[in-house]
Coordinates of C-alpha atoms and ligand atoms in Angstrom, one line a residue:
X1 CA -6.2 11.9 1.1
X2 CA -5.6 8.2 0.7
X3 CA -3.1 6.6 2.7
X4 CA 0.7 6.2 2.3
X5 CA 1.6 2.2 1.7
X6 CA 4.5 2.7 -1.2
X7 CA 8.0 3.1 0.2
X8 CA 9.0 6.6 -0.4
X9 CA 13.2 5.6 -1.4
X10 CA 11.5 2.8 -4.3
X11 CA 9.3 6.2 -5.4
X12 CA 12.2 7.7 -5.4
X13 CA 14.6 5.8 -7.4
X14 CA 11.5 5.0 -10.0
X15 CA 11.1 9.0 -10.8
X16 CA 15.0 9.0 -10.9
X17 CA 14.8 6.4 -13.4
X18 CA 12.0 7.8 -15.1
X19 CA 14.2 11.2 -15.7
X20 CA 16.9 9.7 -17.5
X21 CA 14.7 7.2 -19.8
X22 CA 13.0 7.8 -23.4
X23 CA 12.3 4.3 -24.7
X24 CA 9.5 2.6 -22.0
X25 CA 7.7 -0.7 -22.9
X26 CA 5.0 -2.1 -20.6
X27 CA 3.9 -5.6 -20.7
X28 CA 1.4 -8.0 -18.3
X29 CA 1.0 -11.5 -18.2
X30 CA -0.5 -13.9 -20.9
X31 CA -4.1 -13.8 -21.3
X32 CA -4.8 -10.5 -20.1
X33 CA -7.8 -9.5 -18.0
X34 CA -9.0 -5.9 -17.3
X35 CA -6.4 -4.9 -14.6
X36 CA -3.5 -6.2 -17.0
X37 CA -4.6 -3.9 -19.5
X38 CA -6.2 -1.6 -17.1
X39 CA -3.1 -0.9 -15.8
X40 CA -0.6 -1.0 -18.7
X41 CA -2.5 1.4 -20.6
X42 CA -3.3 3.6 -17.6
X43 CA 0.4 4.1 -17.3
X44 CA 1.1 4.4 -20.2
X45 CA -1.1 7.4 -21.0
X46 CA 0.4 8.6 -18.1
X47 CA 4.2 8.4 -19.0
X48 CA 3.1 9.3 -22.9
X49 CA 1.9 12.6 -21.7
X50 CA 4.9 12.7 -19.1
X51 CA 6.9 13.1 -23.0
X52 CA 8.6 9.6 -23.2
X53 CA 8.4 6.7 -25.7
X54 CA 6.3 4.4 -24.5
X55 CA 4.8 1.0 -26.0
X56 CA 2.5 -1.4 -24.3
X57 CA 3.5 -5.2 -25.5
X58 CA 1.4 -8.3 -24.5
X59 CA 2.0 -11.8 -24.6
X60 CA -1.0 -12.2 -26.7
X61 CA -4.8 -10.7 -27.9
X62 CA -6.2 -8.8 -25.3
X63 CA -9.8 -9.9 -25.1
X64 CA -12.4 -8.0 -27.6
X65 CA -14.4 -6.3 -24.3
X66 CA -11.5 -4.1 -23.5
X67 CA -10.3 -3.1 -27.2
X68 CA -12.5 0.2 -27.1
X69 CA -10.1 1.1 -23.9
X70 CA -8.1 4.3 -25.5
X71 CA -4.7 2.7 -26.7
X72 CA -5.8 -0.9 -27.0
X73 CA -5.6 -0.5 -30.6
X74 CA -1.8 0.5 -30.3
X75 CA -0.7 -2.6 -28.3
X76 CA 1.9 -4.5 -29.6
X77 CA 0.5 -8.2 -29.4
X78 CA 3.7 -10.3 -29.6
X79 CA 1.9 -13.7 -31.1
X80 CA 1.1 -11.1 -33.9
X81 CA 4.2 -9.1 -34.0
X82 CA 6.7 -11.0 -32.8
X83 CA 10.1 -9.3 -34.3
X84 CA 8.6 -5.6 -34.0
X85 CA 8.0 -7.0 -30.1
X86 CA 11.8 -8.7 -29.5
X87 CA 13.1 -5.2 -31.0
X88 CA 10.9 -3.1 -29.1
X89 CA 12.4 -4.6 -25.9
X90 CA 15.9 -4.8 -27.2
X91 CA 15.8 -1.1 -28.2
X92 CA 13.9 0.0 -24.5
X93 CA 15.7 2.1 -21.7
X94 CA 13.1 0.8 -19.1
X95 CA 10.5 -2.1 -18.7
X96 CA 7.2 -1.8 -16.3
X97 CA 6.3 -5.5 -15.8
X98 CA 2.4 -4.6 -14.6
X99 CA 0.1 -7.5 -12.8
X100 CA 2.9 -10.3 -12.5
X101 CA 4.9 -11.7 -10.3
X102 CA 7.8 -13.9 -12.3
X103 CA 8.9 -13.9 -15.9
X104 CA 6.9 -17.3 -16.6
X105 CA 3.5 -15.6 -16.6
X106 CA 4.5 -13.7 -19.8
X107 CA 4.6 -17.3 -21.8
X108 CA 6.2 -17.1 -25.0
X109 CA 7.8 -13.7 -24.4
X110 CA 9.3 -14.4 -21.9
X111 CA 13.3 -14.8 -23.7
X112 CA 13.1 -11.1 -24.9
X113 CA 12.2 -10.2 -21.7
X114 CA 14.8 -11.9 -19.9
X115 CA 17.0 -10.5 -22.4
X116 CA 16.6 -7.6 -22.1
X117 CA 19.2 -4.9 -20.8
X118 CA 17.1 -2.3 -19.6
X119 CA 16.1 -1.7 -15.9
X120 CA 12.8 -3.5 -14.8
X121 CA 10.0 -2.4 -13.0
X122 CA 7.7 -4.6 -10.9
X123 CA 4.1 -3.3 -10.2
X124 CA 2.1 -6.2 -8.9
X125 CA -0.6 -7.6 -6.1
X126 CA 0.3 -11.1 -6.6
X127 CA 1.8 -13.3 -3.9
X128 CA 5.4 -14.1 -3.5
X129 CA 7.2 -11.9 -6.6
X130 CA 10.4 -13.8 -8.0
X131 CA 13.5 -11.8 -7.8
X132 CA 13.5 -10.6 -11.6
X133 CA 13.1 -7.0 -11.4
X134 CA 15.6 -4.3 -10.4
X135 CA 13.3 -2.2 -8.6
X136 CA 9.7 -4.1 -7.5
X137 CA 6.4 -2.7 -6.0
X138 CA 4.6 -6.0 -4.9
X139 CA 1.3 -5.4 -3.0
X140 CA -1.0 -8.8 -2.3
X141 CA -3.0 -6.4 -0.1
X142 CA -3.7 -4.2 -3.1
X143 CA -7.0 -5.5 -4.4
X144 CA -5.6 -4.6 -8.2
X145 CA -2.4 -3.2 -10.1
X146 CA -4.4 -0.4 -11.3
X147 CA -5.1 0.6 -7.9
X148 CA -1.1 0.8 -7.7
X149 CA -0.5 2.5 -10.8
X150 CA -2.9 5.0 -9.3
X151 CA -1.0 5.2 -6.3
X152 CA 2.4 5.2 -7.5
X153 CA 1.8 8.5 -10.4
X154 CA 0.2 10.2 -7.3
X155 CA 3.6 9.4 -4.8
X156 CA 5.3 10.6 -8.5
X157 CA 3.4 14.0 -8.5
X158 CA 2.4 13.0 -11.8
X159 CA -1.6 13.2 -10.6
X160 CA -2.2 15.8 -12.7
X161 CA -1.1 14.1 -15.9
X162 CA -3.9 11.4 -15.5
X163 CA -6.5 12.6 -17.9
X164 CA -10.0 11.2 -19.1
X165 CA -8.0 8.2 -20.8
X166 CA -6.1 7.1 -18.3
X167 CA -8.8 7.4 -15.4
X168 CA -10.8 5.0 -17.9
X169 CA -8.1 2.4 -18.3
X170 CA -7.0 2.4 -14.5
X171 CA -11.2 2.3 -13.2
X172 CA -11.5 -0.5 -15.8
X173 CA -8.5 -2.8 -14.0
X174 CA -9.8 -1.3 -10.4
X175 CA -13.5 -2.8 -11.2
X176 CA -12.8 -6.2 -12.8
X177 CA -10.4 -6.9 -10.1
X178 CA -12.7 -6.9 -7.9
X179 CA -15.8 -7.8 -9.7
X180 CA -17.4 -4.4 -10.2
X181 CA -16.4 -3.8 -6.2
X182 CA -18.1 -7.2 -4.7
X183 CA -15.2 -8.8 -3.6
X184 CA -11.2 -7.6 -1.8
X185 CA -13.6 -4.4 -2.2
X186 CA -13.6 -2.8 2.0
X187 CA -10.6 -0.7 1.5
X188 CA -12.4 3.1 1.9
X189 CA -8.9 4.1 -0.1
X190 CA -10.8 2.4 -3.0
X191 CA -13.7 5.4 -3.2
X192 CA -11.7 8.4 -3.1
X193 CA -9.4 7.2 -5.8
X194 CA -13.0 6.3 -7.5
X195 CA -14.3 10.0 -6.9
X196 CA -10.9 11.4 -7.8
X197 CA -11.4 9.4 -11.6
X198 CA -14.7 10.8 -11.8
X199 CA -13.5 13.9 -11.3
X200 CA -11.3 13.4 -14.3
X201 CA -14.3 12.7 -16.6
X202 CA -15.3 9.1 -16.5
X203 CA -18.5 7.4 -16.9
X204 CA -18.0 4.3 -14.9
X205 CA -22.0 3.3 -15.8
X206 CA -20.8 3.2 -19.3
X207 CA -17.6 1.3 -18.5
X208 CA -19.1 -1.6 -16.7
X209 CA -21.7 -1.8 -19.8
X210 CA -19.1 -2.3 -22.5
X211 CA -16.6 -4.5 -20.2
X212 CA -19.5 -6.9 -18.8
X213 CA -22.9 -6.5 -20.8
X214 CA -21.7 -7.4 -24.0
X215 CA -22.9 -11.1 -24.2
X216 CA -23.8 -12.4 -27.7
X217 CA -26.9 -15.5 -28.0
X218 CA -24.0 -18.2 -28.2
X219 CA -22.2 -17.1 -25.0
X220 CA -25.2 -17.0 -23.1
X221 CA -26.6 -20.4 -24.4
X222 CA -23.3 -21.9 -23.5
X223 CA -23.2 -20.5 -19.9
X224 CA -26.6 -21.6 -19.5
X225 CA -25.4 -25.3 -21.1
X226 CA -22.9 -25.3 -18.5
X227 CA -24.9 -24.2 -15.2
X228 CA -27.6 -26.7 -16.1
X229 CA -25.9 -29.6 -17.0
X230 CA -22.3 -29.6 -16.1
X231 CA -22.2 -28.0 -12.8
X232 CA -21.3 -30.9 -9.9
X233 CA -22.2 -30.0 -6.3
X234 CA -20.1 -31.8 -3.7
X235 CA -22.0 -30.9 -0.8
X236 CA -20.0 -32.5 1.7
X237 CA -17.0 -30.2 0.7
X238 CA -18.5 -27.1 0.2
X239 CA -17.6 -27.6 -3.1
X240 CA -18.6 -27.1 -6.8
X241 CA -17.2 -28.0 -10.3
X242 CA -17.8 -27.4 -14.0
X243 CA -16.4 -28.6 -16.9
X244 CA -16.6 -27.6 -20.8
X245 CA -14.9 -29.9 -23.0
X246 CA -13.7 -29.2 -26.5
X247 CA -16.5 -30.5 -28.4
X248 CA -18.9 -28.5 -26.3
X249 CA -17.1 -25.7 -26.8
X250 CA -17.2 -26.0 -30.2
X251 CA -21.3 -27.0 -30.5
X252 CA -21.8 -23.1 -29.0
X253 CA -19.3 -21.7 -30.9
X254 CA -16.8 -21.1 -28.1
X255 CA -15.3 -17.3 -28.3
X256 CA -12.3 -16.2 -26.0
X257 CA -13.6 -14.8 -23.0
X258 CA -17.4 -16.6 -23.4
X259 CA -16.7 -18.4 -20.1
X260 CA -15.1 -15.0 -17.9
X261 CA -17.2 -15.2 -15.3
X262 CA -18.7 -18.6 -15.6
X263 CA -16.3 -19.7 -12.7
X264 CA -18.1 -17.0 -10.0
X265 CA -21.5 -18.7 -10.8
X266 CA -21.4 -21.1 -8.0
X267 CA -20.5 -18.9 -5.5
X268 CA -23.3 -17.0 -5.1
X269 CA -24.5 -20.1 -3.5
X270 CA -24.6 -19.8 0.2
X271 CA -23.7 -23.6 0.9
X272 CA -20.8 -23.0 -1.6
X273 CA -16.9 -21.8 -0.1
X274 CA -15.0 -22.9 -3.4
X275 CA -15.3 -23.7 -7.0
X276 CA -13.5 -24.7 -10.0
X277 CA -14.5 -24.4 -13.8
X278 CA -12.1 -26.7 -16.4
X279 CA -11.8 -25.8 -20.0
X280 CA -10.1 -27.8 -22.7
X281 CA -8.6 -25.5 -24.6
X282 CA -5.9 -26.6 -27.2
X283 CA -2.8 -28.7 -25.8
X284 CA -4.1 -28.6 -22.1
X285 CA -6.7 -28.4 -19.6
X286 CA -7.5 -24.1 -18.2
X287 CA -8.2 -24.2 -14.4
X288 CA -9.9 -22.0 -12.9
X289 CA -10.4 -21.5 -9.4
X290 CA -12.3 -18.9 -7.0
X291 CA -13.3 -19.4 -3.3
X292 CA -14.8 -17.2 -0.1
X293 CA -13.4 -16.2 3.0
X294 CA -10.0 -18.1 3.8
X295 CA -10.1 -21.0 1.9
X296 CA -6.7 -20.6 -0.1
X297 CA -7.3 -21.9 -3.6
X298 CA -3.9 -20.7 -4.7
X299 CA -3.0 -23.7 -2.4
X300 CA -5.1 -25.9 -4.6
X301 CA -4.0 -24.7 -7.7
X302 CA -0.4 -24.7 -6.9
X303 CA -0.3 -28.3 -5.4
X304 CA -2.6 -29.2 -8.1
X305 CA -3.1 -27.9 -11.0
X306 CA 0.3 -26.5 -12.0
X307 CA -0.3 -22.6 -11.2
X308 CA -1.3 -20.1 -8.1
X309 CA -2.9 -16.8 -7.7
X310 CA -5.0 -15.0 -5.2
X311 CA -6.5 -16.6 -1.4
X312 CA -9.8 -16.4 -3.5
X313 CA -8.8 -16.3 -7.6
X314 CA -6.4 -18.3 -8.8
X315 CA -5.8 -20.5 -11.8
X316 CA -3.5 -23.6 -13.2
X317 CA -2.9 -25.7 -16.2
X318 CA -3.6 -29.4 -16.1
X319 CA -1.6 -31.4 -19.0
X320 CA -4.1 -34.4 -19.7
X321 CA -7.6 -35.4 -20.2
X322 CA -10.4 -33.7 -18.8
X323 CA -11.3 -37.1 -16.9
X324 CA -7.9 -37.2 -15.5
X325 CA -8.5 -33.4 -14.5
X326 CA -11.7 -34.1 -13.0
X327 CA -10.5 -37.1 -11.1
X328 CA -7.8 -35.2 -9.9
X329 CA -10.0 -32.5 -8.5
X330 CA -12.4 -34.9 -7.1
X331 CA -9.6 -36.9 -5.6
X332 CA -8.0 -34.4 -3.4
X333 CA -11.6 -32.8 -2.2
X334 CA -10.9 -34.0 1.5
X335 CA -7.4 -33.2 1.8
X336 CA -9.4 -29.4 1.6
X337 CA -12.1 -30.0 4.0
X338 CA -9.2 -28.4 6.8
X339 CA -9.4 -25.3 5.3
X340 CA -13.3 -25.2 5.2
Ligands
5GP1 P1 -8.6 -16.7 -13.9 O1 -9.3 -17.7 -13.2 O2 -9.4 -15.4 -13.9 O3 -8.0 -17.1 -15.1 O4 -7.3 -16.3 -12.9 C1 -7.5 -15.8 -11.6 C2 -6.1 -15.6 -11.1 O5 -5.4 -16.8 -10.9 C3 -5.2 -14.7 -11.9 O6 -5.3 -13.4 -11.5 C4 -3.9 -15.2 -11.6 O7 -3.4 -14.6 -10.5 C5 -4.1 -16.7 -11.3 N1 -3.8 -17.6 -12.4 C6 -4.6 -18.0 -13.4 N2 -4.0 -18.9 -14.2 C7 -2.8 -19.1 -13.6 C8 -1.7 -19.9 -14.0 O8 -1.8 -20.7 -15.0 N3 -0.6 -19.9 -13.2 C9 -0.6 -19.1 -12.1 N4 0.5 -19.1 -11.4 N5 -1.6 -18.3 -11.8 C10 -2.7 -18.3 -12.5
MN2 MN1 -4.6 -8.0 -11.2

């Protein structure tokens, strides 16, 4: 059995809220990664099969390596469906907010969230949830939000409810979490909820294939591009950066999601504790950050770079040019060195 961590009177008051509910939407923050949609469409296979309503509505596209994930093709993308969206969280009863800590984080939707009347539901790992839910499950020690979803349907009895389509959506958010278990990856809690999906059908050889082998020439080229010429080593800081401006982007024929895991590359050097990787993208500069051991780059990218995250993951927004990002980066290096 895997341990106890989720308090027993929130369980509690969540099934009692779940009984008297028919309308459910689930949404995750902007620019979802495999745990956002891991999670929200583990759940909701779950609480489909439990009888109720339920939609899953993101902020925008989820990215093309998760669409074969069973349900993807039913979420509500709100940059696409805006009204059907606003209506769909006017009209709900109850709202899971899955892999978020503060209304923010779901950009452009976030009025209709905000608006709405119906109770909400916080199910997150993130650091330091705002106060915008009525009833929150918030578990930094939790390496991902599927791992809570998990957790929570099993405190809900619901275990038997999770079939082969849900165990596929909640392994995916469990693995790319914590990249395909290499990292926040020690908790033994992790492989018996691993052999319990199994059990329920999965083949999690063939998940990690369509999730992270699914390169195409381009994306490979440009990762290479950026490795060999735009990766800076500051040795003295244990430190490493790369950059991909727009016009670079463009000369490889930049895809969403091309540059995932282009930020890990520099980690798998020994000498290496921290690492950033800056995109342009349209209207401002993607940060994104990734360390080892202690070194809090939430830190960084909160006193920084306009955002926050993880100790180890985290991510900003710079408004400005990529030299001004750069500088920036480069600037503050030693105020770092503490943590080192
Ligand atoms: P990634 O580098 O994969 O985009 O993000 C890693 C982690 O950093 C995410 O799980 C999220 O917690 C955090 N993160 C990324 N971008 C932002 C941002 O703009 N603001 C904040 N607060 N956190 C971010
Ligand atoms: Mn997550």
């Amino acid at each position: 059995m895997i341990t106890r961590i989720l308090n027993e009177g929130s369980v509690k008051e969540l099934w009692r809220m779940l009984k008297s509910c028919r309308h459910i939407v689930i949404t995750c923050h902007v620019k979802p990664d495999g745990d956002a949609i891991g999670s929200s469409l583990g759940l909701y296979h779950v609480l489909s099969a439990l009888g109720k309503d339920v939609r899953v509505v993101t902020p925008d596209m989820p990215p093309r390596n998760l669409l074969f994930l069973p349900g993807a093709k039913d979420i509500v993308v709100a940059t696409r469906y805006e009204e059907f969206a606003r209506k769909l969280f006017a009209d709900a009863d109850l709202v899971f907010c899955l892999d978020f800590n503060a209304p923010y984080r779901v950009d452009r939707m976030q009025r209709m969230l905000l608006d709405s009347v119906a109770p909400k539901v916080m199910i997150d790992h993130h650091l330091s949830p705002d106060p915008f839910t009525n009833l929150t499950f918030s578990h930094p020690e939790v390496s991902s939000t599927s791992m809570l979803v998990f957790r929570l349907v099993c405190r809900l009895e619901l275990f038997q409810l999770i079939d082969k389509n849900a165990a596929k959506c909640i392994y995916t958010g469990m693995m790319t979490d914590t990249g395909n278990f290499s990292y926040n990856s020690n908790d033994p809690d992790l492989y018996i909820v691993i052999a319990e999906l199994l059990r329920k059908g999965i083949d999690k050889d063939e998940i990690y294939r369509r999730v992270f082998n699914t390169n195409s020439a381009s994306r490979l080229r440009l990762n290479g591009y950026a490795i060999y010429r735009k990766m800076i080593i500051f040795p003295e800081h244990r430190a490493a950066l790369i950059t991909l401006d727009a016009r670079e982007l463009d000369e490889f024929g930049y895809e969403k999601g091309d540059t995932e895991s282009l930020v890990n590359v520099p980690l798998s050097i020994p000498e290496i504790t921290y690492c950033a990787f800056m995109r342009q993208d349209p209207g401002y500069i993607k940060v994104s950050t990734r360390s080892k051991g202690s070194f809090p780059v939430n830190r960084l990218c909160e006193e920084h770079f306009n955002g926050g995250g993880h100790l180890n993951a985290a991510g900003g927004e710079f408004k400005g040019t990529m030299q001004e990002c750069v500088d920036r980066f480069i600037s503050v290096l030693p105020d770092y060195d503490k943590y080192l």
